[in-house]
Short mmCIF file of C-alpha atoms in Angstrom, two decimals:
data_model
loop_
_atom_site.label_atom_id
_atom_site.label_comp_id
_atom_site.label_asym_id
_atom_site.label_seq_id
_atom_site.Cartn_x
_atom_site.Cartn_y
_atom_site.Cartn_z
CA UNK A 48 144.17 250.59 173.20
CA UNK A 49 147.23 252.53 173.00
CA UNK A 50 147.08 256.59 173.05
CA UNK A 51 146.78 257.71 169.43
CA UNK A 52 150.12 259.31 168.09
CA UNK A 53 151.12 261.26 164.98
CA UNK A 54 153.41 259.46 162.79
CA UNK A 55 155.00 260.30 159.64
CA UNK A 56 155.77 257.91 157.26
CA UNK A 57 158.44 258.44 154.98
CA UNK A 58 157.78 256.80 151.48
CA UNK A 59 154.81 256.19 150.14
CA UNK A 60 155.99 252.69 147.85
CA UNK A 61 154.66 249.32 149.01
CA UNK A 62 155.91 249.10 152.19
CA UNK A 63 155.57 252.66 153.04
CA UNK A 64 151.94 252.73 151.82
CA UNK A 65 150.87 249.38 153.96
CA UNK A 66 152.57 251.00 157.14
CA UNK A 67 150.08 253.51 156.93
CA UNK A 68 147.61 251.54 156.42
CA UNK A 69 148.37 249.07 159.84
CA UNK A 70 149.18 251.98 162.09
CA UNK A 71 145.84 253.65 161.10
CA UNK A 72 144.29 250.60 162.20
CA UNK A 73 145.75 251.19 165.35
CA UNK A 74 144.45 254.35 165.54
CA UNK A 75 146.89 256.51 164.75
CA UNK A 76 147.18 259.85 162.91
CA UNK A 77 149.12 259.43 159.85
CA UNK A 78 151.25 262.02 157.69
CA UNK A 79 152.83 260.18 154.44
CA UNK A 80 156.02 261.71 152.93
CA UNK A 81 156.17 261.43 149.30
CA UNK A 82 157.93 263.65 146.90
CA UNK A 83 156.71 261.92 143.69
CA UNK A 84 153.16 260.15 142.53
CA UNK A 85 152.45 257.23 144.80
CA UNK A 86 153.16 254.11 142.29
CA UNK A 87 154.73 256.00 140.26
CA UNK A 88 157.67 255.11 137.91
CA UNK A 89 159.96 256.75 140.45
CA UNK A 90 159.49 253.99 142.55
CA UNK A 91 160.50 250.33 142.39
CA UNK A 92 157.25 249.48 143.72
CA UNK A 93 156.11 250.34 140.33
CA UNK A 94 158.63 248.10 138.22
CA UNK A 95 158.91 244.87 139.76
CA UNK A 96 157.97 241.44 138.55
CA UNK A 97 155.24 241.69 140.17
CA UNK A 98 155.13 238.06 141.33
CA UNK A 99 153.79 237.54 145.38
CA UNK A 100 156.25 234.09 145.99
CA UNK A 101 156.62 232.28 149.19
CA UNK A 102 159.54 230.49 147.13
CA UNK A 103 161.59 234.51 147.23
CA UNK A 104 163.01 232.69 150.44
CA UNK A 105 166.31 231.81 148.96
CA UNK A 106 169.48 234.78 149.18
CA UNK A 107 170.87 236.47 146.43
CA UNK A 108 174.40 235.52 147.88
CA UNK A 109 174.55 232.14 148.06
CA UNK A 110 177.38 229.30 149.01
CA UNK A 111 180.09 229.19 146.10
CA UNK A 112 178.69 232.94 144.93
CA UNK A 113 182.19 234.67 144.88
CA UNK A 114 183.91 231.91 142.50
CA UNK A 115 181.14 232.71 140.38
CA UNK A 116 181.12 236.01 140.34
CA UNK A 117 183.90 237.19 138.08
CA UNK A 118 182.34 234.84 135.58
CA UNK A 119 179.01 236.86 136.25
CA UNK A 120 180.56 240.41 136.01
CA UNK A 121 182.56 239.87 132.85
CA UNK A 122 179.86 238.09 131.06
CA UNK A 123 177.96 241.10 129.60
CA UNK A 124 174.84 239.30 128.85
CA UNK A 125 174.48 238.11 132.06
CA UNK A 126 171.91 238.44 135.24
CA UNK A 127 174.40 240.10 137.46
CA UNK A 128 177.08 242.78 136.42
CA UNK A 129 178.62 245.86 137.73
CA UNK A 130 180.14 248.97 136.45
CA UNK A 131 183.75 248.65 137.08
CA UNK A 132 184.13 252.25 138.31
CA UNK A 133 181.81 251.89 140.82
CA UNK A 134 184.03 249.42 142.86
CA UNK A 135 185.45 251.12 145.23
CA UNK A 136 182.60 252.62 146.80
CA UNK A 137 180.99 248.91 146.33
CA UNK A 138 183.34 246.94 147.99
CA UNK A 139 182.94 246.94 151.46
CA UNK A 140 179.22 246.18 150.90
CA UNK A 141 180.09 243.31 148.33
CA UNK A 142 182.59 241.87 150.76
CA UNK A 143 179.64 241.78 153.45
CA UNK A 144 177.50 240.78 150.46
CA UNK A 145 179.32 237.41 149.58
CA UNK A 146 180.04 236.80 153.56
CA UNK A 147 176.37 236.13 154.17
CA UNK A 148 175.83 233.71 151.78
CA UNK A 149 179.49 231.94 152.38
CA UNK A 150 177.59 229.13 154.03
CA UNK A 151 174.94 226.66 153.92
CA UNK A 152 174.44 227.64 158.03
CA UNK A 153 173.93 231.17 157.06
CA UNK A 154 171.65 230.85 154.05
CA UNK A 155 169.58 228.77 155.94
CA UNK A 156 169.06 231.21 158.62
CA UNK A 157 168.36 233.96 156.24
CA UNK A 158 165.62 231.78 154.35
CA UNK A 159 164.33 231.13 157.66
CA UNK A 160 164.00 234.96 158.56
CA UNK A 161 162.46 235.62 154.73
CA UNK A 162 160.28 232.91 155.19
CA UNK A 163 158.55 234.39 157.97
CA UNK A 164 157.85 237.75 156.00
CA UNK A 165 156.70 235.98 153.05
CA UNK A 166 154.75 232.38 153.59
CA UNK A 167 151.14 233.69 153.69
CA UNK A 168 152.18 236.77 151.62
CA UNK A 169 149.59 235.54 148.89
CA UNK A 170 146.60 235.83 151.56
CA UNK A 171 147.56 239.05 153.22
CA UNK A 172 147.94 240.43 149.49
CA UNK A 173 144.40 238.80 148.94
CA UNK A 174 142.93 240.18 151.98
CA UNK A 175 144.62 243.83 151.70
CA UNK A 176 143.59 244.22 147.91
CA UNK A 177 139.92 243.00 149.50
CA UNK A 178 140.11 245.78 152.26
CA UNK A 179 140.68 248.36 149.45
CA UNK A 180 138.01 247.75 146.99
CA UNK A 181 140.82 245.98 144.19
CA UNK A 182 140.37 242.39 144.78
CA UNK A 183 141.00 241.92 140.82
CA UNK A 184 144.40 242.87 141.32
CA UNK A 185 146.06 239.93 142.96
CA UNK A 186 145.99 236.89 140.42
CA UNK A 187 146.29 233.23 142.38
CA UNK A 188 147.36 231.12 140.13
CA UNK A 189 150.31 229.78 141.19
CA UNK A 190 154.08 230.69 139.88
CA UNK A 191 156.16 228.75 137.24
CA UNK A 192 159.95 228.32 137.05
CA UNK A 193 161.05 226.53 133.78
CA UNK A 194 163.88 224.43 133.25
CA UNK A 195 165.53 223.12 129.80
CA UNK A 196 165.72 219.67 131.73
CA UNK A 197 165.85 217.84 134.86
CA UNK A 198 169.73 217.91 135.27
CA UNK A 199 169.33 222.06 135.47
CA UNK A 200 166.38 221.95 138.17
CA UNK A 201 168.78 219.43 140.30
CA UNK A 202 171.55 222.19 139.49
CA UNK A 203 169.47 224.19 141.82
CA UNK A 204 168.83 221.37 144.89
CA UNK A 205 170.26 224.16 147.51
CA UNK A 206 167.40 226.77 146.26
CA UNK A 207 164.79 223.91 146.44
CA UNK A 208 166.26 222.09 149.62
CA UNK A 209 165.88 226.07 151.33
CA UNK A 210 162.19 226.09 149.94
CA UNK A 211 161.01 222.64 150.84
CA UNK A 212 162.40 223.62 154.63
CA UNK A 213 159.95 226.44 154.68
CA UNK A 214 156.95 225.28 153.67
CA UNK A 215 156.89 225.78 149.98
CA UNK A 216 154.85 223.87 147.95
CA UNK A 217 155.39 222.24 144.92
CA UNK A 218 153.92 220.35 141.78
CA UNK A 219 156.87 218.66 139.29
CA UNK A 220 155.99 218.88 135.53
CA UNK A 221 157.43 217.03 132.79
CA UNK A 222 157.35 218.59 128.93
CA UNK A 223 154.01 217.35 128.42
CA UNK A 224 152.43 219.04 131.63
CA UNK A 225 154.60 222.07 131.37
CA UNK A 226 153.33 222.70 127.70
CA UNK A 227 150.02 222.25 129.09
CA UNK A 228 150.30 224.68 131.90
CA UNK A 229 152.38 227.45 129.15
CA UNK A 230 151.48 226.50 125.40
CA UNK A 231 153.35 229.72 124.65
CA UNK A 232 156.62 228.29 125.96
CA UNK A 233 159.34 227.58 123.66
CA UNK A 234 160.34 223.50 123.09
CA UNK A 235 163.60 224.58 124.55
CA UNK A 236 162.05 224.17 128.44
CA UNK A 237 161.10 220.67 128.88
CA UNK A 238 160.80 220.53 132.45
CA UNK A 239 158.96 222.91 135.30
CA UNK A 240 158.43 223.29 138.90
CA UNK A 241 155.07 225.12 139.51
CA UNK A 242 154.59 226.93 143.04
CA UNK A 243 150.95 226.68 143.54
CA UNK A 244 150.64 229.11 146.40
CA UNK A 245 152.28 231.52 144.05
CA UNK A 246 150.34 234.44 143.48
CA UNK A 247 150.92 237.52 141.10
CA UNK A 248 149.67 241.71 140.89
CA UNK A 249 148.46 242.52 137.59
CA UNK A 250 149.30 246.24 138.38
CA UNK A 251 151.75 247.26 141.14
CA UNK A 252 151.58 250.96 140.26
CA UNK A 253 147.47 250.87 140.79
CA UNK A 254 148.27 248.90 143.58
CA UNK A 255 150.34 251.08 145.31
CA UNK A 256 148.13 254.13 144.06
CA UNK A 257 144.94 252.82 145.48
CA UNK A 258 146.67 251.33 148.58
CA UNK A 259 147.45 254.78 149.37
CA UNK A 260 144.36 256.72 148.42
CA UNK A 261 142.57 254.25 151.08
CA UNK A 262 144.80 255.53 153.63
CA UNK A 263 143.92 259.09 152.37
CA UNK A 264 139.97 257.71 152.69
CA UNK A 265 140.82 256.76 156.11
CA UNK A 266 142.39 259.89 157.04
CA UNK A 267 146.10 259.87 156.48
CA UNK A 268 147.72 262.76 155.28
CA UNK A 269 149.61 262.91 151.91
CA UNK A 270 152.49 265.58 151.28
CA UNK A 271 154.89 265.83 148.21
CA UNK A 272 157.77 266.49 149.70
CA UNK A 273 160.86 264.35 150.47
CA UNK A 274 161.81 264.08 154.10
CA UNK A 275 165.82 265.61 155.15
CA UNK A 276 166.68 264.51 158.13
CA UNK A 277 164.95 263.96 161.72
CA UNK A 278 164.63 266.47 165.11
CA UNK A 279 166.26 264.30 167.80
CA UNK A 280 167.09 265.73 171.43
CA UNK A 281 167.90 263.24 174.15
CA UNK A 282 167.24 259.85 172.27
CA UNK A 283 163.54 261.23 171.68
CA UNK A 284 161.88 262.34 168.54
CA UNK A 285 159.98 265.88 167.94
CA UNK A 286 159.71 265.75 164.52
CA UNK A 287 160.72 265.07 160.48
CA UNK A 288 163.01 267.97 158.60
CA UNK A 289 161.34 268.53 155.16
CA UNK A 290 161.92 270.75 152.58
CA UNK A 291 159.04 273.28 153.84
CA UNK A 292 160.57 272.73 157.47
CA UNK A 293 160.07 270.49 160.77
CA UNK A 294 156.83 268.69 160.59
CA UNK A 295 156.18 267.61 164.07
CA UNK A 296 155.34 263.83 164.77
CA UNK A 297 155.43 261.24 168.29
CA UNK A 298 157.00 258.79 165.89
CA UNK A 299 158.22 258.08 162.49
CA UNK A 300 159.00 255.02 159.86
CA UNK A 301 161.55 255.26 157.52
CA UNK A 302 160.40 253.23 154.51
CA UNK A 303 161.84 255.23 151.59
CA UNK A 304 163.65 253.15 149.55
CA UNK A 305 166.95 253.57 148.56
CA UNK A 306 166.83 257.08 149.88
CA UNK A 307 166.57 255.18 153.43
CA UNK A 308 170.30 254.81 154.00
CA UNK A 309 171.27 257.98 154.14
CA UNK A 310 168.38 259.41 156.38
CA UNK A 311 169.60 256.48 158.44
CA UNK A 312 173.03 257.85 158.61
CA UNK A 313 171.40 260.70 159.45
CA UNK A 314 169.99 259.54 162.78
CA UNK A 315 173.43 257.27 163.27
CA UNK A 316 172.87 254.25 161.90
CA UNK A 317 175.18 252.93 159.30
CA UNK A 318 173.22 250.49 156.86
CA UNK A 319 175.20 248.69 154.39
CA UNK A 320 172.25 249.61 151.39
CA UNK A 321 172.96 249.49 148.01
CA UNK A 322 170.69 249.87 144.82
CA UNK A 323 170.37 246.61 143.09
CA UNK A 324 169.27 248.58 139.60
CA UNK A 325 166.46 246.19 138.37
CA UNK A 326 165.01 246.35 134.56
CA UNK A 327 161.91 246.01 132.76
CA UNK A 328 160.81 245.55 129.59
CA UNK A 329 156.83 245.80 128.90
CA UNK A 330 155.58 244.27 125.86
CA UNK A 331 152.64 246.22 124.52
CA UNK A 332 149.77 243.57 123.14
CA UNK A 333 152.05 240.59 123.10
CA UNK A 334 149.41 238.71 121.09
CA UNK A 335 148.88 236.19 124.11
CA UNK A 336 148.42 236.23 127.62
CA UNK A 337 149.98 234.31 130.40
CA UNK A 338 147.49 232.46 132.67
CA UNK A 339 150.94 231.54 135.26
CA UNK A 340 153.87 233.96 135.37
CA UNK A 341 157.03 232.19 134.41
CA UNK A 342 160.84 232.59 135.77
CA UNK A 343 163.47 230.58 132.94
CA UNK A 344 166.58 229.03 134.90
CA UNK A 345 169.05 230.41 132.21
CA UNK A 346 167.37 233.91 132.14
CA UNK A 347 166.38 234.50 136.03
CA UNK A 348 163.75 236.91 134.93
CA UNK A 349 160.08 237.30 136.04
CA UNK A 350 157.64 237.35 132.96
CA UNK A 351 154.61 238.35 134.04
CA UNK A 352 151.07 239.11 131.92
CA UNK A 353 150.20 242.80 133.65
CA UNK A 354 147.87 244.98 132.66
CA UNK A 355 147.90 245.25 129.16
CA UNK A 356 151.14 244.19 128.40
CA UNK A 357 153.56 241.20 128.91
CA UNK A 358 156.49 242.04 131.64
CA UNK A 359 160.22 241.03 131.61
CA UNK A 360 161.69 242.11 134.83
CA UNK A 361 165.30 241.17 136.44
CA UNK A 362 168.80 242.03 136.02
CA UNK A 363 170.88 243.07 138.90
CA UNK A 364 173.21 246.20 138.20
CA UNK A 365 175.69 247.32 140.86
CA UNK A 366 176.74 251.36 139.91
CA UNK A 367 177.23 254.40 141.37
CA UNK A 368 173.74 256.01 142.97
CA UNK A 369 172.62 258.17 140.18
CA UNK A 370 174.26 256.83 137.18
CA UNK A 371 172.30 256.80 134.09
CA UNK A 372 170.75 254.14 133.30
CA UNK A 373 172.26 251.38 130.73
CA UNK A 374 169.30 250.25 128.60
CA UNK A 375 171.35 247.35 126.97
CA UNK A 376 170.11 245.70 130.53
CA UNK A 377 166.77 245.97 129.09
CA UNK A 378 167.45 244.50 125.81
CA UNK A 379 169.18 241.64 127.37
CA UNK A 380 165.58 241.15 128.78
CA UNK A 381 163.95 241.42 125.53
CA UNK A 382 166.18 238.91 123.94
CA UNK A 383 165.50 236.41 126.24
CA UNK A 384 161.77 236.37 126.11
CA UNK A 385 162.24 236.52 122.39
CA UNK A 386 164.05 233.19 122.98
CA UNK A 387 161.32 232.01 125.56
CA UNK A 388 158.08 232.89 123.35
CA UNK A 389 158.23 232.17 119.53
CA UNK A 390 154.98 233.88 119.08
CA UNK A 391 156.78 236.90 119.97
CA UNK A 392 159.23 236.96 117.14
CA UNK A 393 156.35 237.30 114.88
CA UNK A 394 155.16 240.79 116.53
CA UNK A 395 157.86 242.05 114.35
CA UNK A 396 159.04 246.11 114.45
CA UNK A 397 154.87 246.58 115.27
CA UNK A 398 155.60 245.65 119.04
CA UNK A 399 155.13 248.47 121.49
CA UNK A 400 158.17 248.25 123.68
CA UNK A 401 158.70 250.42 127.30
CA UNK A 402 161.88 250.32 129.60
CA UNK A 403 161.98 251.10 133.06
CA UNK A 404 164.78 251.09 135.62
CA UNK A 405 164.53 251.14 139.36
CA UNK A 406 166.12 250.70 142.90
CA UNK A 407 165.73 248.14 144.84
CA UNK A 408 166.91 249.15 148.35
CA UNK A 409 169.05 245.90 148.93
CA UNK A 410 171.13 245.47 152.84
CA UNK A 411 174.21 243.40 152.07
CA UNK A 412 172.71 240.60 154.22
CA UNK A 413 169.75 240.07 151.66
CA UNK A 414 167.19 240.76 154.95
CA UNK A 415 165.36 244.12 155.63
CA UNK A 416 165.78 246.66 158.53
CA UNK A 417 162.70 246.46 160.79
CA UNK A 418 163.68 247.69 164.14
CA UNK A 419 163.77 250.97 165.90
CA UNK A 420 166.67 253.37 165.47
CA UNK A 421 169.66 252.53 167.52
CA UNK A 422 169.87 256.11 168.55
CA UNK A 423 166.04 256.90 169.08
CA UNK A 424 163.26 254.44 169.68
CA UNK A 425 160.83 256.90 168.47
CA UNK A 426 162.11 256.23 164.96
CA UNK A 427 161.00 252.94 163.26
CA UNK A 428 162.48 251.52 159.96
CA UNK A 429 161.25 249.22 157.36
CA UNK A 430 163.58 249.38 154.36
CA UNK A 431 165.95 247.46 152.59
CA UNK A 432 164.11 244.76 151.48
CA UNK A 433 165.24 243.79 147.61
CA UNK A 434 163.96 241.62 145.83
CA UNK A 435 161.11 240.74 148.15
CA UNK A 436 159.23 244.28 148.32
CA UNK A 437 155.87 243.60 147.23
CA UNK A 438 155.61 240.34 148.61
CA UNK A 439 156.57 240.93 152.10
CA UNK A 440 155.46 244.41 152.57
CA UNK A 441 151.98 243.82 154.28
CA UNK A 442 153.88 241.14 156.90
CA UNK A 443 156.53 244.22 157.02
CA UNK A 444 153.83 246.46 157.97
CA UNK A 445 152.36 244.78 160.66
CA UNK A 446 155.93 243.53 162.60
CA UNK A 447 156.42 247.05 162.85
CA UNK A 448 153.06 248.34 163.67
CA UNK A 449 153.47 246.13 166.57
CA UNK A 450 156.96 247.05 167.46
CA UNK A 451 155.66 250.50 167.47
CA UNK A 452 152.76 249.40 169.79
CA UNK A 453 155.05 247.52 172.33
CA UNK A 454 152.93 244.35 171.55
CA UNK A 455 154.74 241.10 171.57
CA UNK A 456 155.07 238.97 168.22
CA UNK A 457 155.91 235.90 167.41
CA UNK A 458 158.75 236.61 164.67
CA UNK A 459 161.74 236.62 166.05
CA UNK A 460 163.09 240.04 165.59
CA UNK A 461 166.63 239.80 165.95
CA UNK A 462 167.15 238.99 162.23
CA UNK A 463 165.86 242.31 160.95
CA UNK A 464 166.97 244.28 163.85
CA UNK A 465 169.55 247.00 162.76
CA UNK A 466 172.16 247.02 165.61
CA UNK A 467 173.13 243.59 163.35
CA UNK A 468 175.45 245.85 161.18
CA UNK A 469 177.15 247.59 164.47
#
């Protein structure tokens, strides 16, 4: 075994909190850096659909993407849009944005590289929530995307073509079986593609709450306090800047988020990150429960039955870091599963309705960081990872435990390596 180190991790979300967890495994000494409530709303570990997919395999940016785009940003009730005065500072990281996906070639390879992160993410999710005492957390019952009709599912034969190359599985349902599977489901959706190694969280904010008061069990460290920079001398690492001054560490990981790009700047590394601003709406006693979370084609939304309350998470919102959030994203959501669920039309001014808002720490490529520094190999990152957070953050976790450790693995690394953006 390898001589026990202190690390610091910095971010104490999903993938922050299950880097703790692998390195302590190794043996390690562990100080988390967290300047809010682990799982709390401040985090988009707390807000996202919650769904655990090997299908999140497919881009964001995708062949064809820019023609579409203008037709995306000036519809206002659409999935993607941006605030106009943000474009300037957006550009360069769009233009990198639609270059990855300008090909089938390049999609391909990306799926390939997500694929790897996320194809047993159900079991590692299975076996971490085991390891922690929560195994009634992590719901296995498969994931449903719903169509209107055939012709829209073969609209989509790229997405499907990229799944079916990387192992996902599949089960076809016509009205009958989808109304079987979803009796809630509007008669608009008449045909459905259930993923039946799908799995789903029924809490991420417990999740992430109890993944890192196991680490505290085990020993870790927790300290509120946001990290400011890193103590580098001669490519090596002596310790993490933080508000209450240097905390001395052999090695850190950089897993905070959006707030990972500029600590990364810090150390010289350029990252092209942006905040994807995702929105949820949480339906307070819907009057039903969803046995299968369900995605619509037309709405592109995760609808999830959580804890207590029905979820509507999606949207993507490109605007300046810091700007206030617009809740008409949030309503859009609303209207939708209005549209999805009749039963929900009847729940009337009654309904208990939250909104939340979060970052999700999105490279232009659509794949995360998970590499050492360029500048110091004593600093490790693991952020920028999108849309695919939850899902892939225990596989995350343990490519860069072992990166850390020197042991070979057999993911190629290149892919997530951050000397890509040089």
């Amino acid at each position: 075994m390898a001589v026990p180190l202190h690390c610091c991790v910095i971010g104490a979300g999903i993938v922050g909190a299950c880097c703790a967890l692998e390195l302590l495994r190794d043996g390690h000494r562990v100080t988390l850096l967290e300047p809010g409530e682990p799982g709390g709303e401040q985090a988009a570990s707390f807000g996202n659909g919650a769904w655990i997919s090997p299908a999140s395999v497919v881009p964001m940016s995708m062949p064809g993407l820019w023609k579409k785009l203008p037709g995306y940003l000036l519809d206002p009730d659409g999935p993607f849009t941006l605030r106009w005065s943000a474009l300037p500072t957006l550009w360069p990281w769009l233009w990198r944005f639609q270059r990855a996906g300008a090909s089938v070639q390049r999609v391909r390879a990306t799926a390939r590289a997500l694929s790897a992160l996320l194809h047993d993410a159900p079991q590692r999710h299975r076996e971490l929530a085991a390891r922690i005492g929560q195994p009634g957390l992590i719901a296995s019952r498969g994931l449903l995307y719903v169509y209107p009709n055939r012709a829209a599912f073969d609209a989509e034969a790229l997405a499907w073509r990229l799944r079916r190359e990387n192992g996902v599985r599949w089960q076809e349902l016509n009205a009958a079986a989808l109304r079987a599977k979803a009796p809630q489901l509007g008669p608009s959706y008449r045909f459905g593609v259930l993923v039946t190694d799908g799995a789903h969280c029924l809490d991420p904010g417990r999740y992430v709450a109890a993944l890192v008061l196991h680490a505290v069990s085990l020993g870790a460290v927790l300290l509120h306090e946001p990290a400011r920079g890193f103590a580098i001398d001669g490519g090596r690492l002596s310790g993490v800047h933080t508000t209450r001054g240097l905390l001395a560490c052999d090695r850190a990981v950089l897993a905070a988020g959006i707030a990972s790009g500029a600590l990364a700047r810090a150390a010289g590394d350029a990252v092209p990150l942006q905040s994807e601003r995702g929105y949820h709406v949480a339906i307070q006693r819907p009057g039903f429960e969803l046995e299968i979370p369900i995605m619509p084609s037309d709405g592109k939304m995760a609808i999830t039955s959580t804890a207590g309350a029905l979820r509507v998470a999606g949207q993507v919102e490109l605007a300046a870091e810091g700007a206030a959030p617009n809740w008409r994203r949030a309503d859009i959501l609303l209207k939708h599963a209005l549209r999805c669920f009749p039963e929900l039309q009847q729940s009337g001014p009654d309904a208990e309705i939250t909104r939340w808002m979060g970052n999700r720490p999105s490279t232009a490529d659509g794949l995360p960081v998970l590499s050492p520094s360029s500048a110091c190999a004593d600093l490790h990152y693991a952020f920028g990872h999108g849309h695919v957070g939850l899902a892939s953050a225990p596989a995350s976790a343990s490519l860069v435990a072992d990166i850390l450790a020197g042991r070979t693995t057999a993911v190629d690394l290149a892919p997530y390596d951050v000397r890509r953006f040089a």
